[in-house]
Coordinates of C-alpha atoms in Angstrom, one line a residue:
M65 CA -20.7 -90.5 23.9
E66 CA -21.4 -88.0 26.6
D67 CA -22.1 -85.2 24.1
Y68 CA -24.9 -87.3 22.5
E69 CA -26.4 -88.2 25.8
I70 CA -26.4 -84.5 26.9
A71 CA -27.8 -83.4 23.6
A72 CA -30.6 -86.0 23.9
D73 CA -31.4 -84.7 27.4
I74 CA -31.5 -81.1 26.1
L75 CA -33.8 -82.2 23.3
G76 CA -36.2 -83.8 25.8
K77 CA -36.3 -80.7 27.9
L78 CA -37.0 -78.5 24.9
R79 CA -39.9 -80.8 24.0
A80 CA -41.2 -80.3 27.5
K81 CA -40.6 -76.6 27.3
K82 CA -38.3 -76.6 30.3
G83 CA -35.8 -74.1 28.9
S84 CA -34.3 -72.4 25.9
I85 CA -31.8 -73.7 23.4
K86 CA -29.0 -71.3 24.5
G87 CA -29.8 -71.6 28.2
L88 CA -29.7 -75.4 28.2
C89 CA -26.6 -75.6 25.9
L90 CA -24.6 -73.1 28.0
A91 CA -25.2 -74.8 31.3
P92 CA -22.1 -75.7 33.3
R93 CA -22.5 -79.4 32.8
V94 CA -22.2 -79.1 29.0
K95 CA -18.4 -79.3 28.4
N96 CA -18.4 -79.1 24.6
K97 CA -20.9 -76.2 24.4
K98 CA -20.3 -75.3 20.7
K99 CA -20.6 -78.9 19.5
V100 CA -23.7 -79.7 21.5
Y101 CA -25.3 -76.3 20.5
A102 CA -24.7 -77.0 16.8
L103 CA -26.0 -80.6 17.1
I104 CA -29.2 -79.4 18.8
C105 CA -29.8 -76.7 16.2
E106 CA -29.2 -79.0 13.3
T107 CA -31.3 -81.8 14.8
L108 CA -34.2 -79.4 15.3
K109 CA -34.1 -78.3 11.7
M110 CA -34.4 -81.9 10.6
Y111 CA -36.6 -83.0 13.5
P112 CA -39.8 -83.8 11.4
I113 CA -37.8 -85.8 8.9
L114 CA -35.7 -87.7 11.5
T115 CA -38.8 -88.7 13.5
N116 CA -40.5 -89.8 10.2
L117 CA -37.5 -92.0 9.3
L118 CA -37.4 -93.6 12.8
D119 CA -41.1 -94.4 12.6
R120 CA -40.8 -95.8 9.0
T121 CA -38.0 -98.2 10.1
N122 CA -39.7 -99.1 13.4
F123 CA -36.5 -98.2 15.1
S124 CA -37.8 -97.9 18.7
A125 CA -39.3 -101.4 18.6
R126 CA -36.0 -102.9 17.1
E127 CA -33.8 -101.0 19.6
P128 CA -35.7 -100.5 22.9
R129 CA -32.6 -99.6 24.8
V130 CA -32.0 -96.5 22.7
A131 CA -34.3 -93.7 24.0
R132 CA -36.2 -91.8 21.4
D133 CA -34.3 -88.4 21.9
L134 CA -31.0 -90.2 21.8
A135 CA -32.0 -92.1 18.6
T136 CA -32.9 -88.7 17.0
V137 CA -29.6 -87.0 17.6
L138 CA -27.7 -90.1 16.6
A139 CA -29.7 -90.5 13.4
H140 CA -29.0 -86.9 12.5
D141 CA -25.2 -87.5 12.5
L142 CA -25.5 -90.9 10.9
L143 CA -27.4 -89.5 7.9
F144 CA -26.4 -85.8 7.6
A145 CA -23.1 -85.2 9.3
K146 CA -20.0 -85.3 7.1
R147 CA -18.1 -87.4 9.7
G148 CA -21.0 -89.6 10.8
V149 CA -21.5 -90.7 14.4
L150 CA -18.6 -89.4 16.5
C151 CA -18.6 -92.0 19.2
G152 CA -17.7 -95.6 19.8
G153 CA -19.1 -98.5 21.8
W154 CA -22.6 -99.7 21.7
M155 CA -24.1 -96.5 20.3
K156 CA -22.0 -96.5 17.1
S157 CA -22.5 -100.3 16.6
T158 CA -26.3 -99.9 17.0
M159 CA -26.6 -97.1 14.5
T160 CA -24.3 -98.8 12.1
R161 CA -26.6 -101.8 12.1
H162 CA -29.5 -99.6 11.0
R163 CA -27.5 -97.4 8.5
T164 CA -28.7 -99.1 5.3
V165 CA -32.4 -99.2 6.2
L166 CA -32.4 -95.6 7.4
R167 CA -30.7 -94.4 4.2
A168 CA -33.2 -96.3 2.1
A169 CA -36.1 -94.7 4.1
L170 CA -34.5 -91.2 3.5
L171 CA -34.4 -91.9 -0.3
A172 CA -38.0 -93.0 -0.3
L173 CA -39.0 -89.9 1.6
A174 CA -37.1 -87.6 -0.8
R175 CA -38.8 -89.2 -3.8
E176 CA -42.2 -88.8 -2.2
R177 CA -41.6 -85.1 -1.6
R178 CA -40.2 -84.6 -5.1
V179 CA -36.8 -83.4 -3.9
E180 CA -34.9 -82.0 -6.8
G181 CA -31.2 -82.7 -7.5
L182 CA -31.2 -86.4 -6.5
P183 CA -28.2 -88.3 -8.0
S184 CA -28.8 -90.7 -10.9
D185 CA -27.7 -93.6 -8.7
P186 CA -29.1 -92.6 -5.3
E187 CA -28.7 -96.1 -3.7
N188 CA -24.9 -95.8 -4.1
A189 CA -24.7 -92.1 -3.3
P190 CA -26.2 -91.6 0.2
S191 CA -24.3 -88.4 0.9
A192 CA -25.6 -86.8 -2.3
V193 CA -29.2 -87.7 -1.3
A194 CA -28.6 -86.1 2.1
R195 CA -27.3 -82.9 0.5
A196 CA -30.3 -82.7 -1.8
V197 CA -32.7 -83.1 1.1
L198 CA -30.8 -80.4 3.1
K199 CA -30.9 -78.0 0.1
H200 CA -34.6 -78.7 -0.4
L201 CA -35.3 -77.9 3.3
D202 CA -33.2 -74.7 3.2
S203 CA -35.0 -73.4 0.1
G204 CA -38.4 -74.0 1.8
N205 CA -37.4 -72.2 5.1
Q206 CA -36.8 -68.8 3.7
D207 CA -37.5 -67.3 0.2
V208 CA -34.7 -64.8 0.2
P209 CA -31.9 -65.2 2.8
L210 CA -31.0 -62.1 4.7
P211 CA -27.5 -60.6 4.3
R212 CA -24.8 -61.0 6.9
Y213 CA -24.0 -57.7 8.6
V214 CA -20.7 -56.8 10.1
R215 CA -20.5 -53.7 12.4
V216 CA -17.1 -52.2 12.3
N217 CA -16.0 -51.6 15.9
T218 CA -14.6 -48.0 15.8
L219 CA -13.0 -48.4 19.2
R220 CA -10.4 -50.7 17.5
T221 CA -10.3 -49.7 13.9
T222 CA -11.9 -47.6 11.2
V223 CA -14.3 -48.5 8.4
A224 CA -11.6 -47.7 5.8
K225 CA -9.1 -50.0 7.5
A226 CA -11.6 -52.8 7.9
V227 CA -12.5 -52.6 4.2
K228 CA -8.9 -52.8 3.2
E229 CA -8.4 -55.8 5.5
F230 CA -11.4 -57.6 4.0
Q231 CA -10.1 -57.0 0.5
R232 CA -7.0 -59.0 1.5
T233 CA -9.1 -61.8 3.0
K234 CA -10.3 -65.1 1.4
I235 CA -14.0 -65.8 1.4
V236 CA -15.2 -68.4 3.9
R237 CA -18.7 -69.9 3.7
K238 CA -20.0 -72.3 6.3
G239 CA -16.5 -73.1 7.6
T240 CA -15.1 -73.7 4.1
E241 CA -12.4 -71.3 2.9
T242 CA -12.2 -70.5 -0.8
Q243 CA -9.3 -69.1 -2.8
T244 CA -11.3 -66.0 -3.8
L245 CA -10.6 -62.6 -2.2
W246 CA -13.4 -60.3 -1.3
K247 CA -14.2 -57.4 -3.6
Y248 CA -15.6 -54.1 -2.3
G249 CA -18.7 -52.7 -4.0
G250 CA -19.1 -49.4 -2.2
L251 CA -22.6 -48.3 -1.1
I252 CA -25.3 -51.0 -1.7
D253 CA -28.5 -50.0 -3.5
D254 CA -30.4 -53.3 -3.4
W255 CA -29.5 -56.0 -0.9
R256 CA -31.2 -58.6 -3.0
S257 CA -28.7 -58.1 -5.9
M258 CA -25.4 -58.7 -4.1
A259 CA -22.7 -60.4 -6.0
P260 CA -21.4 -63.6 -4.2
D261 CA -17.8 -62.4 -4.0
T262 CA -18.5 -58.7 -3.1
F263 CA -19.3 -56.9 0.1
Y264 CA -20.7 -53.4 0.5
Q265 CA -21.3 -50.5 2.8
D266 CA -24.7 -50.0 4.3
P267 CA -26.4 -46.8 3.1
H268 CA -28.1 -46.0 6.4
L269 CA -25.4 -46.9 9.0
P270 CA -21.9 -45.9 7.9
E271 CA -20.1 -48.3 10.3
L272 CA -22.0 -51.3 8.9
L273 CA -20.7 -53.6 6.1
V274 CA -23.0 -55.9 4.2
F275 CA -22.0 -59.4 3.1
P276 CA -23.8 -62.2 1.1
P277 CA -25.8 -64.8 3.1
S278 CA -24.0 -67.8 4.6
T279 CA -20.7 -65.9 4.9
D280 CA -18.7 -67.3 7.9
F281 CA -16.6 -64.9 10.0
H282 CA -15.8 -67.0 13.1
L283 CA -12.3 -67.7 11.8
D284 CA -11.7 -64.2 10.6
A285 CA -8.8 -62.3 12.2
Q286 CA -10.8 -59.1 12.6
Y287 CA -13.6 -61.0 14.4
K288 CA -11.2 -62.6 16.8
S289 CA -9.5 -59.3 17.6
G290 CA -12.8 -57.5 18.3
S291 CA -12.4 -55.2 15.3
I292 CA -15.7 -56.3 13.9
V293 CA -19.0 -57.3 15.6
L294 CA -21.5 -59.7 14.0
Q295 CA -24.8 -57.9 14.5
D296 CA -28.0 -57.6 12.5
K297 CA -28.6 -54.2 10.9
A298 CA -31.8 -53.5 12.8
S299 CA -30.1 -54.4 16.1
C300 CA -27.7 -51.5 15.4
F301 CA -30.5 -49.0 15.2
P302 CA -31.0 -48.3 19.0
A303 CA -27.5 -47.1 19.8
F304 CA -27.2 -45.2 16.4
I305 CA -30.5 -43.4 17.0
L306 CA -29.8 -42.7 20.7
A307 CA -26.4 -41.2 19.6
P308 CA -25.0 -40.1 23.0
P309 CA -22.1 -37.6 22.6
P310 CA -18.6 -38.5 24.0
G311 CA -18.6 -37.8 27.7
A312 CA -22.2 -38.6 28.3
H313 CA -23.4 -40.8 31.1
C314 CA -25.7 -43.6 29.9
I315 CA -27.6 -46.6 31.1
D316 CA -28.3 -49.8 29.1
G317 CA -31.2 -51.1 31.1
C318 CA -31.4 -54.7 29.6
A319 CA -27.9 -55.1 28.4
A320 CA -26.8 -58.7 27.9
P321 CA -25.3 -60.2 25.8
G322 CA -23.7 -56.8 25.0
N323 CA -23.7 -56.0 21.3
K324 CA -25.8 -52.9 21.8
T325 CA -23.8 -52.0 24.8
S326 CA -20.5 -52.1 22.9
H327 CA -22.1 -50.1 20.1
L328 CA -23.1 -47.5 22.7
C329 CA -19.6 -47.4 23.9
A330 CA -18.3 -46.8 20.4
K331 CA -20.6 -43.9 20.1
L332 CA -19.1 -42.5 23.3
R333 CA -15.6 -43.1 21.9
N334 CA -14.8 -44.6 25.3
Q335 CA -15.5 -41.3 27.0
G336 CA -18.2 -41.0 29.6
H337 CA -19.8 -43.9 31.5
I338 CA -22.3 -46.7 30.8
T339 CA -24.1 -48.6 33.6
A340 CA -25.2 -51.9 32.1
F341 CA -28.0 -53.8 34.0
D342 CA -29.0 -57.4 33.6
L343 CA -30.7 -59.9 35.9
D344 CA -29.0 -63.0 34.4
A345 CA -25.6 -63.4 36.0
R346 CA -24.4 -65.8 33.3
R347 CA -25.5 -63.5 30.5
L348 CA -23.8 -60.6 32.3
E349 CA -20.5 -62.6 32.2
T350 CA -21.0 -62.9 28.5
L351 CA -21.5 -59.2 28.2
K352 CA -18.2 -58.6 30.1
T353 CA -16.4 -61.0 27.8
M354 CA -17.8 -59.4 24.6
T355 CA -17.3 -55.8 25.6
T356 CA -13.8 -56.5 26.9
R357 CA -12.9 -58.0 23.5
A358 CA -14.4 -55.0 21.8
G359 CA -12.1 -52.7 23.8
C360 CA -14.8 -51.0 25.9
R361 CA -13.4 -49.2 29.0
V362 CA -16.3 -47.2 30.4
I363 CA -18.8 -49.9 31.2
E364 CA -19.9 -50.9 34.7
A365 CA -21.8 -54.2 34.6
V366 CA -24.5 -54.4 37.3
H367 CA -26.2 -57.7 38.2
G368 CA -29.7 -56.7 39.0
S369 CA -33.0 -55.3 37.6
F370 CA -33.1 -51.9 36.0
L371 CA -36.5 -51.4 37.6
D372 CA -34.7 -51.6 41.0
A373 CA -32.3 -48.8 40.1
D374 CA -32.7 -45.7 42.3
P375 CA -32.8 -42.7 39.9
A376 CA -31.4 -40.5 42.7
R377 CA -28.1 -42.4 42.5
F378 CA -27.7 -41.5 38.8
P379 CA -27.9 -37.7 38.7
Q380 CA -25.6 -37.4 35.6
V381 CA -27.4 -40.0 33.3
T382 CA -28.7 -38.2 30.2
H383 CA -29.2 -41.2 27.8
I384 CA -30.9 -44.5 28.4
L385 CA -31.1 -47.5 26.0
L386 CA -33.9 -49.9 26.7
D387 CA -34.3 -53.2 24.7
P388 CA -36.4 -55.2 27.2
S389 CA -37.6 -58.7 27.0
C390 CA -40.1 -59.2 24.1
S391 CA -41.7 -62.0 22.1
G392 CA -38.8 -62.2 19.6
S393 CA -41.4 -62.6 16.9
G394 CA -39.4 -60.5 14.5
I395 CA -36.3 -62.7 14.4
V396 CA -36.1 -64.6 11.1
A397 CA -35.2 -68.3 11.7
R398 CA -35.0 -67.6 15.4
L399 CA -33.5 -70.7 17.1
D400 CA -36.0 -70.9 19.9
A401 CA -38.8 -70.6 17.2
L402 CA -37.5 -74.0 15.9
V403 CA -38.8 -75.5 19.2
D404 CA -42.3 -74.1 18.6
T405 CA -42.5 -75.1 15.0
Q406 CA -40.5 -78.3 14.7
L407 CA -41.5 -79.9 18.0
A408 CA -45.2 -78.9 17.9
E409 CA -47.4 -82.0 18.0
N410 CA -50.4 -80.0 16.6
P411 CA -49.6 -78.1 13.4
D412 CA -51.5 -75.1 14.7
E413 CA -49.7 -75.1 18.1
A414 CA -46.9 -72.9 17.0
T415 CA -49.2 -70.2 15.7
V416 CA -51.2 -70.2 18.9
A417 CA -48.0 -70.0 21.0
A418 CA -46.6 -67.1 18.9
N419 CA -49.8 -65.1 19.3
D420 CA -50.4 -65.8 23.0
L421 CA -52.4 -62.7 23.9
D422 CA -51.9 -63.1 27.6
R423 CA -48.1 -63.4 27.2
L424 CA -47.9 -60.4 24.9
L425 CA -49.9 -58.3 27.4
K426 CA -47.6 -59.2 30.2
L427 CA -44.6 -58.4 28.1
A428 CA -46.1 -55.0 27.1
E429 CA -46.8 -54.2 30.7
F430 CA -43.2 -54.9 31.6
Q431 CA -41.9 -52.8 28.7
Q432 CA -44.0 -49.9 29.7
Q433 CA -42.7 -50.1 33.3
C434 CA -39.1 -50.0 32.0
V435 CA -39.6 -46.9 30.0
L436 CA -41.7 -45.0 32.6
H437 CA -39.0 -45.9 35.2
A438 CA -36.4 -44.4 32.9
M439 CA -38.3 -41.2 32.8
K440 CA -37.9 -40.8 36.5
F441 CA -34.1 -40.1 36.1
A442 CA -33.8 -36.3 36.7
S443 CA -31.2 -35.5 34.0
V444 CA -32.2 -38.0 31.3
Q445 CA -32.9 -36.3 28.0
F446 CA -33.2 -39.2 25.6
I447 CA -34.6 -42.8 25.9
S448 CA -34.5 -45.3 23.1
Y449 CA -37.1 -48.1 23.3
S450 CA -36.7 -51.1 21.0
T451 CA -38.0 -54.6 20.5
C452 CA -37.3 -57.5 18.0
S453 CA -41.1 -58.0 17.8
I454 CA -43.6 -57.5 14.9
H455 CA -46.6 -57.2 17.3
A456 CA -48.2 -53.7 17.6
K457 CA -49.0 -54.6 21.3
E458 CA -45.3 -54.5 22.1
N459 CA -44.5 -51.6 19.8
E460 CA -47.0 -48.8 18.8
Q461 CA -49.4 -49.6 21.7
V462 CA -46.6 -49.5 24.2
V463 CA -45.5 -46.1 22.9
A464 CA -49.0 -44.8 22.9
A465 CA -49.6 -45.9 26.5
I466 CA -46.3 -44.2 27.6
L467 CA -47.2 -40.9 25.9
A468 CA -50.6 -41.0 27.6
A469 CA -49.2 -41.8 31.0
Q470 CA -46.9 -38.8 31.4
N471 CA -46.3 -35.2 30.1
D472 CA -42.5 -34.8 30.4
F473 CA -41.4 -36.7 27.3
E474 CA -42.5 -36.8 23.6
L475 CA -41.3 -38.7 20.5
A476 CA -38.3 -37.2 18.8
P477 CA -39.0 -35.8 15.4
R478 CA -38.4 -37.9 12.3
D479 CA -35.3 -36.0 11.3
R480 CA -33.7 -37.2 14.5
V481 CA -34.7 -40.9 14.0
L482 CA -33.1 -42.4 10.8
P483 CA -34.9 -39.8 8.5
T484 CA -34.0 -41.7 5.3
W485 CA -35.3 -45.1 6.5
P486 CA -38.6 -45.5 4.7
H487 CA -40.3 -48.1 6.9
R488 CA -42.1 -46.2 9.7
G489 CA -44.6 -47.1 12.4
E490 CA -48.2 -48.4 11.8
V491 CA -50.9 -45.8 12.1
G492 CA -53.5 -46.6 14.6
H493 CA -53.0 -48.6 17.8
G494 CA -53.3 -45.4 19.7
L495 CA -50.7 -43.5 17.5
S496 CA -51.5 -40.6 15.3
A497 CA -50.1 -40.5 11.7
D498 CA -47.6 -37.9 12.9
N499 CA -46.3 -40.0 15.8
A500 CA -46.3 -43.2 13.7
N501 CA -44.0 -41.3 11.3
K502 CA -41.5 -40.7 14.1
V503 CA -40.9 -44.3 15.0
V504 CA -39.1 -47.0 13.0
R505 CA -40.0 -50.5 11.9
A506 CA -37.9 -53.0 10.1
A507 CA -38.9 -56.3 8.4
P508 CA -37.3 -59.1 6.3
D509 CA -38.4 -57.1 3.2
D510 CA -36.0 -54.4 4.4
G511 CA -33.2 -57.0 4.5
T512 CA -33.3 -57.2 8.3
N513 CA -35.0 -59.1 11.2
G514 CA -38.3 -57.6 12.4
F515 CA -37.6 -54.7 14.7
F516 CA -39.1 -51.6 16.2
V517 CA -37.4 -48.4 17.7
A518 CA -38.8 -45.3 19.3
L519 CA -36.9 -42.4 20.7
F520 CA -38.4 -40.4 23.6
V521 CA -37.0 -36.9 24.2
R522 CA -37.6 -34.7 27.2
K523 CA -39.8 -31.7 26.4
V524 CA -37.7 -28.5 26.6
I525 CA -38.6 -25.2 28.2
D526 CA -37.8 -22.0 26.3
V527 CA -36.4 -19.7 29.0
N528 CA -36.7 -16.7 26.6
A529 CA -40.3 -17.2 25.7
P530 CA -42.4 -14.1 26.3
P531 CA -43.3 -14.2 30.0
T532 CA -46.7 -13.8 31.5
A533 CA -45.7 -10.9 33.8
V534 CA -47.6 -9.0 36.5
K535 CA -46.4 -5.5 36.6
E536 CA -46.0 -4.1 40.1
E537 CA -46.8 -0.6 41.0
K538 CA -43.8 1.7 41.2
P539 CA -43.0 2.6 44.8
K540 CA -43.3 6.3 45.5
N541 CA -40.5 6.6 48.0
R542 CA -37.8 4.6 49.8
A543 CA -40.2 3.5 52.6
E544 CA -42.7 2.0 50.2
R545 CA -39.9 0.2 48.4
R546 CA -38.7 -1.3 51.7
A547 CA -42.2 -2.4 52.6
M548 CA -42.7 -4.1 49.2
A549 CA -39.4 -5.9 49.6
A550 CA -40.2 -7.0 53.1
A551 CA -43.5 -8.5 51.8
R552 CA -41.5 -10.5 49.3
A553 CA -38.9 -11.4 51.9
E554 CA -36.1 -10.2 49.6
P555 CA -32.9 -8.4 50.6
V556 CA -32.8 -4.8 49.5
E557 CA -30.0 -2.6 48.4
S558 CA -30.3 1.1 49.0
D559 CA -30.2 2.2 45.3
A560 CA -30.9 -0.9 43.2
M561 CA -33.2 -3.9 43.0
E562 CA -32.0 -7.5 43.6
V563 CA -32.2 -9.5 40.3
D564 CA -32.2 -13.3 40.3
D565 CA -32.7 -15.9 37.6
E566 CA -36.5 -15.5 37.6
V567 CA -36.6 -11.6 37.6
V568 CA -36.1 -9.3 34.6
D569 CA -36.2 -5.5 34.2
V570 CA -39.3 -4.0 32.5
G571 CA -38.8 -2.8 28.9
R572 CA -35.8 -5.0 28.1
Q573 CA -35.1 -8.6 27.2
S574 CA -34.3 -11.1 29.9
T575 CA -31.0 -10.5 31.5
R576 CA -30.2 -14.2 30.9
G577 CA -30.9 -14.3 27.2
P578 CA -29.8 -12.9 23.9
S579 CA -31.6 -10.2 21.9
S580 CA -35.0 -11.0 20.5
N581 CA -33.7 -11.5 16.9
K582 CA -31.6 -14.5 17.9
A583 CA -32.7 -18.2 18.4
P584 CA -34.1 -18.9 21.8
V585 CA -31.8 -20.5 24.4
R586 CA -33.2 -23.8 25.8
Q587 CA -32.4 -25.5 29.1
S588 CA -31.5 -28.7 27.2
N589 CA -30.5 -28.8 23.6
V590 CA -31.5 -31.7 21.3
P591 CA -28.3 -32.7 19.5
T592 CA -28.6 -34.3 16.1
A593 CA -27.3 -37.8 15.4
G594 CA -23.5 -37.7 15.2
S595 CA -23.2 -34.4 17.1
S596 CA -20.2 -34.2 19.3
S597 CA -21.6 -31.6 21.7
S598 CA -24.2 -31.8 24.4
A599 CA -26.0 -29.3 26.6
V600 CA -25.5 -31.6 29.5
P601 CA -22.2 -31.0 31.3
A602 CA -19.6 -33.7 31.3
A603 CA -18.9 -35.7 34.4
G604 CA -17.3 -33.5 37.0
S605 CA -18.3 -30.3 35.3
S606 CA -19.8 -27.5 37.4
S607 CA -21.2 -25.6 34.4
S608 CA -24.8 -25.3 33.6
A609 CA -26.8 -24.2 30.6
V610 CA -28.5 -21.6 32.8
P611 CA -26.2 -19.6 35.3
A612 CA -27.3 -20.0 38.9
A613 CA -28.6 -17.0 40.9
G614 CA -25.7 -15.2 42.6
G615 CA -23.1 -16.5 40.1
S616 CA -20.5 -14.4 38.4
A617 CA -22.7 -13.9 35.4
G618 CA -25.6 -12.8 37.7
A619 CA -23.3 -10.5 39.6
A620 CA -22.2 -8.8 36.3
R621 CA -25.8 -8.3 35.3
K622 CA -26.6 -6.8 38.7
K623 CA -23.8 -4.3 38.4
K624 CA -25.0 -3.3 35.0
I625 CA -28.5 -2.8 36.2
K626 CA -27.3 -0.8 39.1
R627 CA -25.5 1.6 36.8
K628 CA -28.2 2.1 34.2
H629 CA -31.6 1.2 35.6
K630 CA -31.5 2.1 39.3
H631 CA -35.2 2.7 39.8
L632 CA -37.0 0.6 37.2
P633 CA -39.7 -1.6 38.6
I634 CA -39.4 -5.4 38.2
V635 CA -41.6 -8.2 37.0
T636 CA -41.5 -11.9 37.9
R637 CA -41.2 -14.4 35.1
K638 CA -43.5 -17.4 35.4
T639 CA -41.8 -20.6 34.2
A640 CA -43.6 -23.4 32.5

């Protein structure tokens, strides 16, 4: 009885827009969270029909003691749940009294709406009528259901082992286990043509397996052990594109519930460090649970806002993943969207809510703040920005605003950002055709939820680029040389010039770089996806891509110059 009363209370709060489905169902007072959550979701899907049936039968007038929201959740289980109303006492007796009239109203409604597949004797087969109505609704909600994606957690297993394990596993759909074992179909060409008993490997993300819609994994042994993660394909893009090498220090700025964080950890191979920020303490606990089950060992969960993080405290961070709050407009069959569509009193209300310009502008401002704050971290080289939104205001326009607001970062080239993925950004909205080609979009036509990803990379300085040098006059004698050195406030040796990282000898290549016929050395290399090396030193390393002045390499160069070029004048390199 308590579950129905709690579900009715949650339904009322959702109608009043006083919370989200997950937030209300995961509250401490809800003891049977999974049961209540499922009841709310299923009731929302059927909400227009349920209210229609209650109105047709004049239920509220006949049973004034039963509140409308309570009657709605009870009517759902009475008509559509396999086990009926799961309570006793006055609630069950009340609903039982109205069972016949409610079933008759459902049949009448099904006939009015020309529901196909009704039984030949519908009056005596109420369960068959209910199934036909449910099938009719499901077919109208989505033309082509999206596949179920499974990310193989490479911290606990390999793709090959996961494939073999699935081939020994019976197919389960919506909680019902069949006697059929899964078949493996290799790389999938067209996600729309999947066989119902076959799973495949994704052609873009090697650690992703693709299953037919409605496949249920919650009882699967690999799911329970953390060897697989249920994650939409597009949601896997950010960590895959960011591609931090093992040993890197990373930040996940808006981390909970943790799927992207655990994917990031898998990319690191549990080597390095991830600081995961989230403002919601409860969601942060969910992150801890999920990442622990996934075998993550290098994650530090921080309860707080990423915008409050002091960049000076994270000098080793080189990669930042940002998936900030967004409208969620790209999520197909998004649960909270059910509230906007099914509970809307005005048919146009949902459309207005989804396109609320003021809300989108506020979200876009917050998203820009997150990325610009990430760019303040001194050692950061790569920043991935993603949303599950279809709106250009949260995607291309945010990227364009960020590019215009600073000069230190640019968009990574296409060959670094899922180069074989065909769906790129929209031209316009402040982005040139070249920059739009560097970002990624995804949509239901691609077999995923709506999604957007951009990768910002720090601009690099070529330390071997031809310098803009000012040649000094050659001193005529020792006294002039001392006077020139004193003017520069540099120490002087009796027979040789001091050479530091910004000084080269005339007529030769930089003493820091290779010969001119080799590729230039950069202060920070741009590793390709899947690379296991990085120009950024690992934690605790004292090495640097450019030797410091006075180091052993510098000393060796000085000795060489002393022996061969004692009296050559010097020029000062101007760095960008």
